[in-house]
Short mmCIF file of C-alpha atoms in Angstrom, two decimals:
data_model
loop_
_atom_site.label_atom_id
_atom_site.label_comp_id
_atom_site.label_asym_id
_atom_site.label_seq_id
_atom_site.Cartn_x
_atom_site.Cartn_y
_atom_site.Cartn_z
CA MET A 1 -11.89 22.90 26.09
CA PRO A 2 -15.15 22.57 24.16
CA VAL A 3 -14.25 22.13 20.46
CA LEU A 4 -15.95 25.39 18.50
CA SER A 5 -18.73 23.23 15.57
CA LEU A 6 -19.95 23.95 13.06
CA PRO A 7 -23.64 22.99 11.57
CA ILE A 8 -23.15 22.30 8.11
CA THR A 9 -24.79 19.56 6.41
CA PRO A 10 -23.76 17.59 3.65
CA SER A 11 -26.25 19.68 0.92
CA LEU A 12 -25.26 23.17 2.64
CA PHE A 13 -21.15 21.75 2.53
CA SER A 14 -22.49 21.69 -1.52
CA LEU A 15 -23.39 25.17 -1.88
CA TYR A 16 -20.80 26.76 0.11
CA LYS A 17 -18.14 25.04 -2.34
CA LEU A 18 -20.12 25.38 -5.26
CA ALA A 19 -20.66 29.56 -4.32
CA ILE A 20 -16.69 29.73 -3.97
CA LEU A 21 -15.03 28.07 -5.87
CA GLY A 22 -17.69 29.50 -8.31
CA ALA A 23 -17.00 32.42 -7.60
CA PHE A 24 -13.58 31.82 -8.01
CA THR A 25 -12.40 30.73 -10.97
CA LEU A 26 -15.94 33.72 -12.38
CA VAL A 27 -13.81 36.01 -10.89
CA LEU A 28 -9.67 34.45 -13.00
CA VAL A 29 -11.18 33.84 -15.77
CA THR A 30 -12.98 37.40 -16.21
CA THR A 31 -11.01 40.26 -14.87
CA PRO A 32 -8.00 40.17 -17.36
CA LEU A 33 -11.13 40.01 -20.34
CA VAL A 34 -12.20 42.97 -17.47
CA ARG A 35 -9.13 44.37 -17.65
CA LYS A 36 -8.87 44.84 -21.07
CA PHE A 37 -11.83 46.60 -22.25
CA ALA A 38 -10.43 49.10 -19.49
CA LEU A 39 -7.35 49.43 -20.93
CA GLN A 40 -9.22 49.92 -24.21
CA PHE A 41 -11.37 52.28 -23.43
CA GLY A 42 -9.33 54.76 -21.98
CA ARG A 43 -11.06 53.82 -18.32
CA VAL A 44 -7.83 53.81 -15.76
CA ASP A 45 -6.64 55.60 -13.09
CA ILE A 46 -4.39 57.93 -13.62
CA PRO A 47 -1.66 58.20 -10.53
CA SER A 48 -1.82 62.38 -9.33
CA ALA A 49 0.03 63.57 -6.34
CA ARG A 50 -2.31 60.94 -3.62
CA LYS A 51 -2.37 58.17 -5.28
CA VAL A 52 0.27 55.87 -4.68
CA HIS A 53 0.95 54.89 -8.19
CA VAL A 54 2.84 55.23 -10.54
CA GLU A 55 1.41 54.41 -14.24
CA PRO A 56 -1.72 54.12 -15.13
CA ILE A 57 -3.93 51.17 -13.96
CA ALA A 58 -7.48 49.54 -15.39
CA ARG A 59 -10.54 50.20 -13.83
CA LEU A 60 -13.79 48.35 -13.95
CA GLY A 61 -12.66 45.45 -12.04
CA GLY A 62 -15.69 45.96 -9.75
CA ILE A 63 -17.13 44.27 -12.74
CA ALA A 64 -15.04 40.95 -12.33
CA ILE A 65 -16.65 41.14 -8.83
CA CYS A 66 -19.79 41.70 -8.92
CA LEU A 67 -20.35 38.74 -11.79
CA GLY A 68 -18.68 36.24 -10.77
CA THR A 69 -20.11 36.70 -6.72
CA VAL A 70 -24.40 36.49 -8.30
CA VAL A 71 -23.43 34.54 -10.63
CA ALA A 72 -21.99 31.76 -8.08
CA LEU A 73 -24.52 32.90 -5.63
CA LEU A 74 -27.76 32.34 -8.86
CA LEU A 75 -25.40 29.08 -9.98
CA ALA A 76 -25.40 27.74 -5.54
CA LEU A 77 -29.74 29.01 -5.96
CA LEU A 78 -31.12 27.10 -8.76
CA LEU A 79 -28.55 23.56 -7.89
CA GLY A 80 -29.96 23.71 -5.00
CA GLY A 81 -29.53 26.45 -3.55
CA SER A 82 -33.78 26.89 -2.82
CA GLN A 83 -35.03 24.09 -1.14
CA ALA A 84 -31.94 23.86 1.36
CA LEU A 85 -31.97 27.59 2.59
CA PRO A 86 -35.15 28.89 4.34
CA ALA A 87 -37.71 30.12 2.60
CA GLU A 88 -37.60 33.58 3.75
CA ALA A 89 -33.40 33.24 4.22
CA VAL A 90 -33.54 32.98 0.04
CA SER A 91 -36.77 36.32 0.61
CA SER A 92 -33.10 38.21 1.87
CA LEU A 93 -31.12 37.04 0.67
CA LEU A 94 -32.12 38.13 -2.82
CA ILE A 95 -33.20 41.16 -1.69
CA VAL A 96 -28.92 41.73 -0.43
CA LEU A 97 -28.31 40.98 -3.95
CA MET A 98 -30.80 43.55 -5.66
CA GLY A 99 -29.12 45.99 -3.54
CA SER A 100 -25.45 44.98 -4.36
CA LEU A 101 -26.68 44.91 -8.10
CA GLY A 102 -27.94 49.39 -6.82
CA PHE A 103 -25.17 50.28 -5.38
CA PHE A 104 -22.45 48.18 -8.05
CA ALA A 105 -24.18 50.61 -10.40
CA ILE A 106 -23.72 54.01 -8.77
CA GLY A 107 -20.33 52.53 -8.51
CA ILE A 108 -19.97 52.22 -12.34
CA SER A 109 -21.66 55.49 -12.77
CA ASP A 110 -18.97 56.99 -10.95
CA ASP A 111 -16.43 55.37 -12.69
CA VAL A 112 -17.52 56.79 -16.06
CA PHE A 113 -19.23 59.77 -14.82
CA MET A 114 -17.64 61.52 -11.22
CA LEU A 115 -21.02 61.61 -9.36
CA PRO A 116 -20.13 64.81 -6.96
CA PRO A 117 -20.82 63.54 -4.28
CA LEU A 118 -23.65 64.50 -2.65
CA VAL A 119 -25.09 62.71 -5.71
CA ARG A 120 -23.30 59.39 -5.11
CA LEU A 121 -24.76 60.47 -1.45
CA GLY A 122 -28.01 61.01 -2.74
CA MET A 123 -28.41 58.71 -4.80
CA GLN A 124 -26.44 55.80 -1.65
CA ALA A 125 -29.90 56.98 1.02
CA ALA A 126 -32.44 56.10 -2.32
CA VAL A 127 -30.64 52.46 -2.80
CA ALA A 128 -30.73 51.78 1.13
CA GLY A 129 -34.24 53.48 1.89
CA LEU A 130 -35.76 51.22 -0.73
CA VAL A 131 -34.57 48.21 0.96
CA TRP A 132 -35.34 48.64 4.07
CA GLN A 133 -39.01 49.21 2.52
CA ALA A 134 -38.23 45.81 0.79
CA GLY A 135 -37.47 44.73 4.30
CA VAL A 136 -33.30 44.93 5.16
CA ARG A 137 -33.80 46.51 7.98
CA VAL A 138 -32.23 47.10 11.78
CA GLU A 139 -35.06 46.26 13.70
CA PHE A 140 -33.86 45.94 17.00
CA VAL A 141 -30.21 46.76 19.03
CA THR A 142 -29.54 44.20 22.57
CA ILE A 143 -27.69 46.82 24.44
CA PRO A 144 -26.49 44.81 27.59
CA GLY A 145 -28.12 45.86 30.50
CA LEU A 146 -31.57 46.73 28.84
CA GLY A 147 -31.89 44.49 26.74
CA LEU A 148 -34.11 43.92 23.21
CA THR A 149 -34.83 47.53 22.60
CA HIS A 150 -36.38 48.00 19.59
CA LEU A 151 -35.64 51.42 16.94
CA GLY A 152 -39.56 52.47 16.31
CA TRP A 153 -39.16 54.93 13.23
CA LEU A 154 -35.40 55.84 14.16
CA SER A 155 -35.11 52.36 12.38
CA LEU A 156 -35.08 54.12 8.49
CA PRO A 157 -31.49 56.20 8.79
CA VAL A 158 -29.92 54.12 11.56
CA THR A 159 -30.74 51.33 8.12
CA VAL A 160 -30.01 54.17 6.05
CA ILE A 161 -26.48 55.22 7.65
CA TRP A 162 -25.19 51.41 8.01
CA LEU A 163 -25.89 50.68 4.66
CA ALA A 164 -24.26 53.91 3.43
CA GLY A 165 -21.60 53.81 5.98
CA VAL A 166 -20.75 51.32 5.66
CA VAL A 167 -20.25 51.30 1.55
CA ASN A 168 -18.07 54.49 1.52
CA ALA A 169 -15.61 52.84 4.52
CA ILE A 170 -14.53 50.48 2.21
CA ASN A 171 -14.81 52.49 -0.64
CA TRP A 172 -11.82 55.05 1.24
CA ILE A 173 -9.65 52.55 1.92
CA ASP A 174 -8.93 51.06 -1.24
CA GLY A 175 -5.78 53.66 -1.57
CA LEU A 176 -3.51 50.49 -1.93
CA ASP A 177 -3.08 47.44 -4.56
CA GLY A 178 -4.75 44.80 -1.87
CA LEU A 179 -5.88 46.48 0.82
CA ALA A 180 -9.72 46.53 0.19
CA SER A 181 -10.22 43.46 -1.47
CA GLY A 182 -8.36 42.39 1.02
CA VAL A 183 -9.76 43.41 4.29
CA GLY A 184 -13.62 42.42 2.25
CA ALA A 185 -11.94 39.42 2.47
CA ILE A 186 -11.34 39.14 5.63
CA ALA A 187 -14.95 40.65 6.74
CA ALA A 188 -16.35 38.17 5.04
CA ALA A 189 -14.55 34.74 6.29
CA THR A 190 -15.41 36.81 9.15
CA SER A 191 -19.10 36.63 7.72
CA PHE A 192 -19.68 33.93 7.31
CA LEU A 193 -18.58 31.00 10.08
CA ILE A 194 -20.56 34.15 13.20
CA CYS A 195 -23.01 33.59 10.42
CA LEU A 196 -22.85 29.25 10.49
CA TYR A 197 -22.22 29.63 14.15
CA THR A 198 -25.73 31.36 14.34
CA GLY A 199 -27.47 30.04 11.90
CA GLN A 200 -27.55 31.77 9.47
CA VAL A 201 -27.22 30.05 6.14
CA ALA A 202 -28.26 32.06 3.53
CA SER A 203 -26.56 34.57 4.83
CA ALA A 204 -22.95 32.50 5.05
CA LEU A 205 -23.92 31.71 1.28
CA VAL A 206 -23.77 35.11 0.20
CA MET A 207 -20.35 35.83 2.07
CA VAL A 208 -18.25 32.74 1.26
CA ALA A 209 -19.58 34.14 -2.59
CA LEU A 210 -18.17 37.12 -2.32
CA LEU A 211 -14.92 35.56 -0.86
CA GLY A 212 -14.52 33.52 -3.27
CA SER A 213 -14.47 36.49 -5.99
CA LEU A 214 -12.59 38.02 -3.96
CA LEU A 215 -9.53 35.72 -3.21
CA GLY A 216 -9.22 35.71 -6.64
CA PHE A 217 -9.31 39.74 -8.02
CA LEU A 218 -7.13 39.39 -5.75
CA VAL A 219 -4.63 36.81 -7.69
CA PHE A 220 -4.78 40.54 -9.39
CA ASN A 221 -5.36 43.55 -7.10
CA PHE A 222 -2.29 42.79 -4.66
CA ASN A 223 0.92 45.11 -5.05
CA PRO A 224 1.89 45.40 -7.67
CA ALA A 225 -2.25 45.69 -9.00
CA GLN A 226 -2.59 44.99 -12.33
CA ILE A 227 -6.05 46.87 -12.44
CA PHE A 228 -8.73 48.27 -9.96
CA MET A 229 -12.00 47.36 -7.80
CA GLY A 230 -13.47 51.59 -9.17
CA ASP A 231 -15.37 52.52 -7.03
CA GLY A 232 -18.20 49.97 -8.54
CA GLY A 233 -16.33 47.35 -6.49
CA SER A 234 -16.19 48.81 -4.29
CA TYR A 235 -19.65 50.02 -3.73
CA PHE A 236 -20.44 46.02 -4.26
CA ILE A 237 -18.62 44.61 -1.84
CA GLY A 238 -19.61 47.93 0.80
CA PHE A 239 -23.23 46.90 0.41
CA LEU A 240 -23.16 42.70 1.01
CA LEU A 241 -21.15 42.78 4.31
CA ALA A 242 -23.75 45.55 6.05
CA GLY A 243 -26.65 43.90 4.20
CA VAL A 244 -25.79 40.71 5.99
CA GLY A 245 -24.59 42.84 8.85
CA ILE A 246 -28.31 43.58 8.96
CA THR A 247 -30.36 40.22 7.77
CA GLY A 248 -26.94 38.07 9.25
CA LEU A 249 -24.98 39.29 11.78
CA VAL A 250 -28.38 41.64 13.81
CA LYS A 251 -30.98 38.46 13.82
CA THR A 252 -28.76 36.77 16.84
CA ALA A 253 -30.66 38.62 19.22
CA THR A 254 -27.75 38.30 22.07
CA ALA A 255 -26.69 40.84 24.42
CA THR A 256 -23.45 40.81 21.74
CA ALA A 257 -25.12 41.10 18.19
CA VAL A 258 -25.76 45.03 17.43
CA PHE A 259 -21.76 44.88 17.37
CA LEU A 260 -20.38 42.01 15.12
CA PRO A 261 -21.08 43.86 12.36
CA LEU A 262 -18.77 47.10 13.76
CA LEU A 263 -15.84 44.33 15.12
CA VAL A 264 -15.65 43.20 11.81
CA LEU A 265 -16.03 46.38 9.88
CA ALA A 266 -13.90 48.24 12.24
CA VAL A 267 -10.59 48.53 10.63
CA PRO A 268 -12.20 50.89 7.55
CA LEU A 269 -14.97 51.91 9.86
CA LEU A 270 -12.51 54.23 12.92
CA ASP A 271 -11.10 54.70 9.74
CA MET A 272 -13.36 56.86 7.96
CA SER A 273 -15.00 57.90 10.54
CA ALA A 274 -11.02 59.29 12.21
CA VAL A 275 -10.97 61.72 8.72
CA ILE A 276 -13.93 63.03 8.66
CA LEU A 277 -13.16 64.12 11.76
CA ALA A 278 -10.31 65.13 11.05
CA ARG A 279 -11.63 66.59 7.27
CA LEU A 280 -14.69 68.35 9.78
CA ARG A 281 -12.07 69.98 12.54
CA GLN A 282 -9.72 72.20 10.53
CA GLY A 283 -13.57 72.90 7.74
CA GLN A 284 -13.50 71.07 5.44
CA SER A 285 -15.26 68.93 3.64
CA PRO A 286 -16.59 65.40 5.11
CA PHE A 287 -15.93 63.77 0.79
CA LEU A 288 -12.60 65.87 1.19
CA ALA A 289 -9.89 63.93 -1.30
CA ASP A 290 -6.71 63.69 0.80
CA LYS A 291 -3.86 61.43 2.18
CA ARG A 292 -5.67 61.72 5.64
CA HIS A 293 -5.62 58.06 6.35
CA LEU A 294 -4.73 54.86 8.28
CA HIS A 295 -2.64 53.63 5.70
CA HIS A 296 -1.24 56.53 3.64
CA ARG A 297 -0.07 57.75 7.26
CA LEU A 298 1.89 54.11 7.41
CA LEU A 299 3.13 54.82 4.37
CA LYS A 300 4.36 58.02 4.89
CA VAL A 301 6.46 56.89 8.16
CA GLY A 302 8.31 54.11 5.93
CA LEU A 303 6.32 51.14 5.76
CA PRO A 304 6.69 49.17 2.15
CA HIS A 305 3.52 48.90 0.22
CA ARG A 306 3.13 45.79 0.74
CA LEU A 307 3.64 45.38 4.75
CA THR A 308 1.20 48.46 4.54
CA VAL A 309 -1.20 46.14 2.96
CA LEU A 310 -0.63 42.90 5.81
#
């Protein structure tokens, strides 16, 4: 049986090690500081009928995730990454990073000001459109039996729907301690391996840094959680996963490449789709907050909190 081999040179291995350990350490150090700040200024998640926690929990944990990931990536680039990685790949990496900061800003604004759903969606579409304009876009799909199909003018709406869809899917599963960060970590690890196997080394760097940040955050976010990531965190995570789904996974023109991002993010995407359809069937707004999500249903049938997350 052939053994899977991943093309990691010593210089790339050093970069990936720096990114994951740097991000992990930064999040471990900064999360308690962010938690203290959130509690001091009343940025907490208040318990309600549709929420699982029974006492106020600090929000804004996404600040630590964002800071850890971005700083670790920039350090990796400054300490050799810009030479070890292809120039075009570094350019795409920076575009994805800027887009993730744009979505993070939208999420933090929602955490602080409680933006209306349509305003959030409009801002997401605007940032996603700018990312498309900068060159990170879904330009083709590879369909078995039909071959490579270029999207043409459909590239813009497909890219915007993909980016905003994944972001909201991650955001909507952030309903249990450690769930969104755990799913995000698994998706980041899987994407990292796929990117390595397909030779997308810069996208792999983004995913390993995100993985380090999420593992560090899980120390404080797993049940019983001391802090929540908030919309800023879920938007940041979702955009990085979706962005690498374009730059790292769909770049390989193989018959199954287009399905890889969908497989990696299958659980949150299917959960979001099912909930939206259920709300629309009952004549309700697709943005209505309720307890229809899969994790709510598992808790309802008696599954323990930690087992539901796992």
